[in-house]
Coordinates of C-alpha atoms in Angstrom, one line a residue:
X27 CA 4.2 -15.0 6.6
X28 CA 7.4 -16.5 5.6
X29 CA 9.1 -18.0 8.4
X30 CA 12.1 -19.6 6.9
X31 CA 15.1 -19.9 9.3
X32 CA 13.0 -19.1 12.4
X33 CA 13.1 -22.1 14.8
X34 CA 9.7 -23.7 15.6
X35 CA 9.5 -22.8 19.2
X36 CA 10.5 -19.1 18.3
X37 CA 7.8 -19.1 15.5
X38 CA 5.0 -20.3 17.9
X39 CA 6.0 -17.5 20.3
X40 CA 6.0 -14.7 17.5
X41 CA 2.6 -16.0 16.4
X42 CA 1.2 -15.8 19.9
X43 CA 2.7 -12.5 20.3
X44 CA 0.8 -11.2 17.1
X45 CA -2.4 -12.7 18.4
X46 CA -2.1 -11.1 21.8
X47 CA -0.6 -7.9 20.7
X48 CA 2.6 -8.4 22.7
X49 CA 5.3 -6.3 21.2
X50 CA 7.9 -3.8 21.6
X51 CA 7.2 -0.5 20.1
X52 CA 9.7 2.0 19.0
X53 CA 9.8 5.3 17.0
X54 CA 12.7 4.7 14.9
X55 CA 12.7 8.0 12.7
X56 CA 11.4 11.4 13.0
X57 CA 11.2 14.1 10.6
X58 CA 10.5 17.8 11.3
X59 CA 7.7 18.8 8.9
X60 CA 4.5 16.6 8.3
X61 CA 4.8 14.3 5.2
X62 CA 2.7 11.8 3.5
X63 CA 5.2 8.9 3.5
X64 CA 5.1 5.6 1.6
X65 CA 7.3 2.4 2.0
X66 CA 8.4 -0.9 0.9
X67 CA 10.3 -3.7 2.5
X68 CA 12.8 -5.7 0.7
X69 CA 14.6 -8.2 2.8
X70 CA 17.4 -6.3 4.7
X71 CA 16.2 -2.7 3.6
X72 CA 13.2 -0.5 4.2
X73 CA 12.5 2.0 1.4
X74 CA 10.8 5.1 2.8
X75 CA 9.6 8.3 0.8
X76 CA 10.2 11.5 2.5
X77 CA 9.2 14.6 0.5
X78 CA 10.8 14.5 -3.0
X79 CA 13.3 11.6 -2.3
X80 CA 13.1 7.8 -1.5
X81 CA 15.7 6.8 1.1
X82 CA 16.9 3.1 1.7
X83 CA 17.6 2.2 5.4
X84 CA 19.4 -1.0 6.3
X85 CA 17.4 -3.0 8.9
X86 CA 19.4 -4.3 12.0
X87 CA 19.5 -8.0 12.2
X88 CA 18.4 -8.0 15.9
X89 CA 15.7 -6.0 17.6
X90 CA 13.5 -3.3 16.0
X91 CA 16.1 -0.9 14.6
X92 CA 17.3 0.4 11.5
X93 CA 20.4 2.3 10.6
X94 CA 19.3 5.9 11.0
X95 CA 21.5 7.1 8.1
X96 CA 20.2 6.0 4.6
X97 CA 22.3 3.5 2.6
X98 CA 21.1 5.2 -0.7
X99 CA 18.9 8.1 -1.7
X100 CA 16.7 8.0 -4.9
X101 CA 15.7 11.3 -6.4
X102 CA 14.3 12.9 -9.3
X103 CA 11.0 14.4 -8.5
X104 CA 10.5 18.1 -8.3
X105 CA 7.6 17.6 -5.7
X106 CA 6.7 15.2 -3.2
X107 CA 6.7 11.4 -4.0
X108 CA 3.0 10.2 -3.7
X109 CA 3.4 6.5 -4.0
X110 CA 6.2 4.0 -5.3
X111 CA 6.6 0.3 -5.7
X112 CA 9.6 -1.9 -5.5
X113 CA 9.7 -4.7 -8.0
X114 CA 12.8 -6.8 -9.4
X115 CA 15.4 -4.4 -8.1
X116 CA 13.5 -1.4 -9.8
X117 CA 11.7 1.5 -7.9
X118 CA 8.9 3.1 -9.9
X119 CA 7.6 6.4 -8.4
X120 CA 4.7 8.8 -9.1
X121 CA 5.0 12.4 -7.8
X122 CA 3.2 15.6 -7.2
X123 CA 4.9 16.9 -10.3
X124 CA 3.1 14.8 -12.4
X125 CA 6.0 12.6 -13.6
X126 CA 6.9 8.9 -13.4
X127 CA 10.6 7.9 -12.3
X128 CA 12.2 4.7 -12.7
X129 CA 15.4 3.8 -10.9
X130 CA 17.4 0.5 -10.9
X131 CA 18.4 0.0 -7.2
X132 CA 21.9 -1.4 -8.0
X133 CA 23.5 1.1 -10.3
X134 CA 22.9 4.7 -11.5
X135 CA 20.3 4.0 -14.2
X136 CA 17.1 6.1 -14.0
X137 CA 14.5 7.4 -16.3
X138 CA 12.0 10.1 -15.6
X139 CA 9.0 11.0 -18.0
X140 CA 6.1 13.3 -17.8
X141 CA 3.0 11.3 -17.2
X142 CA -0.1 13.2 -16.0
X143 CA -1.2 16.7 -16.0
X144 CA -1.7 16.6 -12.2
X145 CA 0.0 14.6 -9.4
X146 CA 0.3 10.8 -9.8
X147 CA -1.4 9.5 -6.7
X148 CA -0.6 5.8 -7.5
X149 CA 1.7 3.5 -9.5
X150 CA 2.3 -0.2 -10.1
X151 CA 4.9 -2.0 -12.0
X152 CA 4.7 -5.7 -13.5
X153 CA 6.0 -7.5 -16.4
X154 CA 7.6 -4.6 -18.2
X155 CA 4.5 -2.4 -17.7
X156 CA 3.7 0.5 -15.4
X157 CA 0.2 1.6 -14.7
X158 CA -0.3 5.0 -13.0
X159 CA -3.4 6.8 -11.6
X160 CA -3.8 10.6 -11.1
X161 CA -5.8 13.6 -9.9
X162 CA -6.5 14.5 -13.7
X163 CA -9.1 11.6 -13.6
X164 CA -7.3 9.2 -15.9
X165 CA -5.2 6.0 -15.5
X166 CA -2.6 5.3 -17.9
X167 CA -0.6 2.2 -19.1
X168 CA 3.2 2.7 -20.2
X169 CA 5.7 0.4 -21.6
X170 CA 9.1 0.0 -20.4
X171 CA 10.2 -2.3 -23.1
X172 CA 13.6 -1.4 -25.0
X173 CA 13.1 1.5 -27.2
X174 CA 9.6 2.3 -26.1
X175 CA 10.4 3.3 -22.5
X176 CA 7.8 5.9 -21.1
X177 CA 5.4 5.4 -24.1
X178 CA 1.9 5.7 -23.2
X179 CA -0.2 2.4 -24.5
X180 CA -3.5 3.4 -23.1
X181 CA -5.3 6.3 -21.4
X182 CA -8.3 5.2 -19.4
X183 CA -11.1 7.9 -18.6
X184 CA -11.8 7.1 -15.1
X185 CA -14.2 10.3 -14.4
X186 CA -12.8 10.4 -11.1
X187 CA -9.5 11.1 -9.1
X188 CA -7.6 7.7 -9.0
X189 CA -6.3 7.1 -5.4
X190 CA -5.0 3.4 -5.9
X191 CA -4.1 1.2 -8.5
X192 CA -2.6 -2.4 -8.9
X193 CA -1.9 -5.0 -11.4
X194 CA -3.3 -8.6 -11.4
X195 CA -0.6 -11.2 -10.7
X196 CA -1.7 -12.7 -14.0
X197 CA -0.7 -9.5 -15.7
X198 CA -3.7 -9.5 -17.8
X199 CA -5.7 -6.8 -16.0
X200 CA -5.6 -3.9 -13.4
X201 CA -7.7 -2.3 -10.9
X202 CA -8.3 1.3 -10.0
X203 CA -9.7 2.7 -6.8
X204 CA -11.2 6.1 -7.5
X205 CA -12.9 8.8 -5.4
X206 CA -16.5 7.8 -6.0
X207 CA -17.5 11.4 -6.7
X208 CA -18.0 11.6 -10.5
X209 CA -18.4 7.9 -11.1
X210 CA -20.6 5.5 -9.0
X211 CA -18.3 2.6 -8.8
X212 CA -15.0 3.4 -7.1
X213 CA -13.4 -0.1 -7.8
X214 CA -12.9 -1.2 -11.6
X215 CA -11.1 -3.7 -13.3
X216 CA -9.5 -2.9 -16.6
X217 CA -8.0 -5.0 -19.4
X218 CA -4.2 -4.4 -19.5
X219 CA -3.8 -5.1 -23.2
X220 CA -6.8 -3.0 -24.5
X221 CA -7.5 -0.7 -21.7
X222 CA -11.1 -1.6 -21.8
X223 CA -13.3 -1.8 -18.8
X224 CA -13.9 -5.5 -17.8
X225 CA -16.1 -5.1 -14.7
X226 CA -16.9 -3.1 -11.6
X227 CA -16.7 -4.4 -8.1
X228 CA -19.6 -3.8 -5.7
X229 CA -23.0 -1.8 -6.0
X230 CA -24.5 0.9 -3.9
X231 CA -21.6 2.9 -2.8
X232 CA -22.1 6.1 -1.2
X233 CA -20.8 9.3 -2.7
X234 CA -17.3 10.0 -1.5
X235 CA -16.6 6.3 -0.7
X236 CA -13.1 6.6 -2.2
X237 CA -10.7 3.6 -2.3
X238 CA -7.4 4.6 -1.0
X239 CA -5.5 1.2 -1.1
X240 CA -5.9 -2.1 -2.9
X241 CA -4.1 -5.4 -2.6
X242 CA -4.2 -8.5 -4.7
X243 CA -3.5 -11.6 -2.7
X244 CA -4.0 -13.9 -5.7
X245 CA -5.2 -13.1 -9.3
X246 CA -8.8 -13.6 -8.0
X247 CA -8.6 -12.4 -4.3
X248 CA -8.5 -8.6 -3.5
X249 CA -8.6 -6.4 -0.5
X250 CA -9.7 -2.8 -0.6
X251 CA -10.2 -0.2 2.0
X252 CA -10.9 3.6 1.9
X253 CA -13.2 6.5 3.1
X254 CA -16.2 4.5 3.9
X255 CA -14.3 2.7 6.9
X256 CA -14.6 -0.7 5.4
X257 CA -11.9 -3.4 4.5
X258 CA -13.5 -5.5 1.8
X259 CA -12.5 -8.9 0.4
X260 CA -13.4 -9.9 -2.9
X261 CA -13.3 -13.0 -4.7
X262 CA -13.8 -12.3 -8.4
X263 CA -14.5 -16.0 -9.1
X264 CA -17.6 -15.9 -7.0
X265 CA -19.0 -12.4 -7.5
X266 CA -18.3 -8.9 -8.6
X267 CA -21.5 -7.5 -7.1
X268 CA -20.7 -8.6 -3.7
X269 CA -17.6 -8.9 -1.5
X270 CA -17.1 -12.2 0.3
X271 CA -16.1 -10.6 3.6
X272 CA -16.0 -7.1 5.2
X273 CA -14.8 -5.7 8.5
X274 CA -15.8 -2.2 9.5
X275 CA -13.2 0.0 11.5
X276 CA -15.0 0.3 14.8
X277 CA -14.3 3.9 15.3
X278 CA -15.7 5.0 12.1
X279 CA -12.3 6.3 10.7
X280 CA -11.3 6.3 7.2
X281 CA -8.8 3.5 6.3
X282 CA -5.6 4.7 4.5
X283 CA -3.8 1.4 3.8
X284 CA -4.4 -2.4 4.0
X285 CA -2.2 -5.4 3.8
X286 CA -2.3 -9.1 4.4
X287 CA -0.1 -12.1 4.9
X288 CA -1.8 -13.8 2.1
X289 CA -3.2 -16.2 4.9
X290 CA -5.4 -15.2 7.7
X291 CA -4.1 -11.8 9.0
X292 CA -5.0 -8.4 7.9
X293 CA -3.3 -5.2 9.1
X294 CA -5.0 -1.8 8.4
X295 CA -4.0 1.8 9.1
X296 CA -6.7 4.5 10.2
X297 CA -6.9 8.2 9.4
X298 CA -6.9 9.2 13.1
X299 CA -4.3 8.9 16.0
X300 CA -2.0 6.5 14.1
X301 CA -4.1 3.5 14.8
X302 CA -3.0 0.2 13.4
X303 CA -5.5 -2.7 13.7
X304 CA -4.8 -6.4 13.2
X305 CA -7.7 -8.6 12.0
X306 CA -8.2 -12.4 11.6
X307 CA -10.1 -13.4 8.5
X308 CA -12.0 -15.9 10.5
X309 CA -13.4 -13.5 12.9
X310 CA -15.4 -10.4 12.5
X311 CA -14.2 -8.3 15.2
X312 CA -10.6 -6.5 15.2
X313 CA -8.1 -8.7 16.8
X314 CA -5.7 -6.1 18.2
X315 CA -5.2 -2.3 17.9
X316 CA -2.5 0.0 18.5
X317 CA -2.4 3.8 19.0
X318 CA 0.8 5.0 17.7
X319 CA 0.1 8.9 17.8
X320 CA -1.0 10.9 20.5
X321 CA -1.9 13.6 21.5
X322 CA -1.4 14.9 17.8
X323 CA -3.4 13.0 15.5
X324 CA -2.0 11.4 12.2
X325 CA -3.1 8.9 9.7
X326 CA -1.2 5.7 9.2
X327 CA -0.3 6.5 5.4
X328 CA 1.4 3.2 4.9
X329 CA 2.2 0.0 6.7
X330 CA 4.2 -3.0 5.8
X331 CA 5.1 -6.2 8.1
X332 CA 7.5 -9.0 8.0
X333 CA 7.2 -12.1 9.9
X334 CA 8.4 -10.6 13.2
X335 CA 8.0 -6.7 12.6
X336 CA 5.3 -4.2 11.6
X337 CA 6.3 -0.9 10.2
X338 CA 3.9 2.1 10.3
X339 CA 4.6 5.5 8.5
X340 CA 2.8 8.5 10.1
X341 CA 2.9 12.1 9.1
X342 CA 6.1 12.9 11.1
X343 CA 7.6 9.5 12.2
X344 CA 8.1 6.0 11.4
X345 CA 7.1 3.3 14.1
X346 CA 8.1 -0.3 14.6
X347 CA 6.2 -2.8 16.5
X348 CA 8.4 -5.8 17.4
X349 CA 6.6 -9.1 18.0
X350 CA 9.8 -11.1 18.9
X351 CA 9.7 -9.4 22.4
X352 CA 9.4 -11.8 25.3

């Protein structure tokens, strides 16, 4: 985790707090009806999807808080935003209306185009290209170059609903995480330029072992999680058949989201009782767990963390864990 600007003594304390689970918890936002929110962190702002809009909230310099009223609202979808990414001052979102919307954060520029026949479950955006995955069992590659904005370059037939997608940091390929119902391999890597299948990751997945989230740490290191309750760590250089490490969710819950600090720490969000778990890659057992919703049970739909805070989006609220607390 980037710790620039934090004194060494404070850094040690914060690091110990993460390890021992010492934090202050706060529910910073609530909304009336249950949603499936997604979010991104960007310096001083947290971007959160609520129904068909994405809202930007200013993070307070001290403590856990964020300003309760959004600084900006990005709209354009007719139905709920399913996923969005924030890259180079652009927001790219996919919605239940089958469309993709591109916003420039600073300015009024936005583009919307019809992308899929059913909801766009996932999107990523790098190097002037968008990739999208849908319930319609396709993944698509879109151009954003001048004069070709919204032009479909490739359509990949996945034979399965696409739940998650990510472009490799090398911008040469992308990975899809699918439902594992129509096709036996839920994790597949495709060539970005040709749309051809490059490789499948793993073997012997059970039917329904869908992959709900994927995260590239480096061009060759990849994390995945999903319905079969495992976090898997793949090193494409050593093997595509077998992951190099795996961690099992101890209460047999599906895992909705996973992120790492690109070092030793992993955070995962479970499908029941708003459970967030912290893992150390050097250990097999879970380091810490936090139950954020009780008695009503909600999945952790999305989580993000900085050096000092972890943000978890549940069905009706946004929770923050502040690890600067003494």
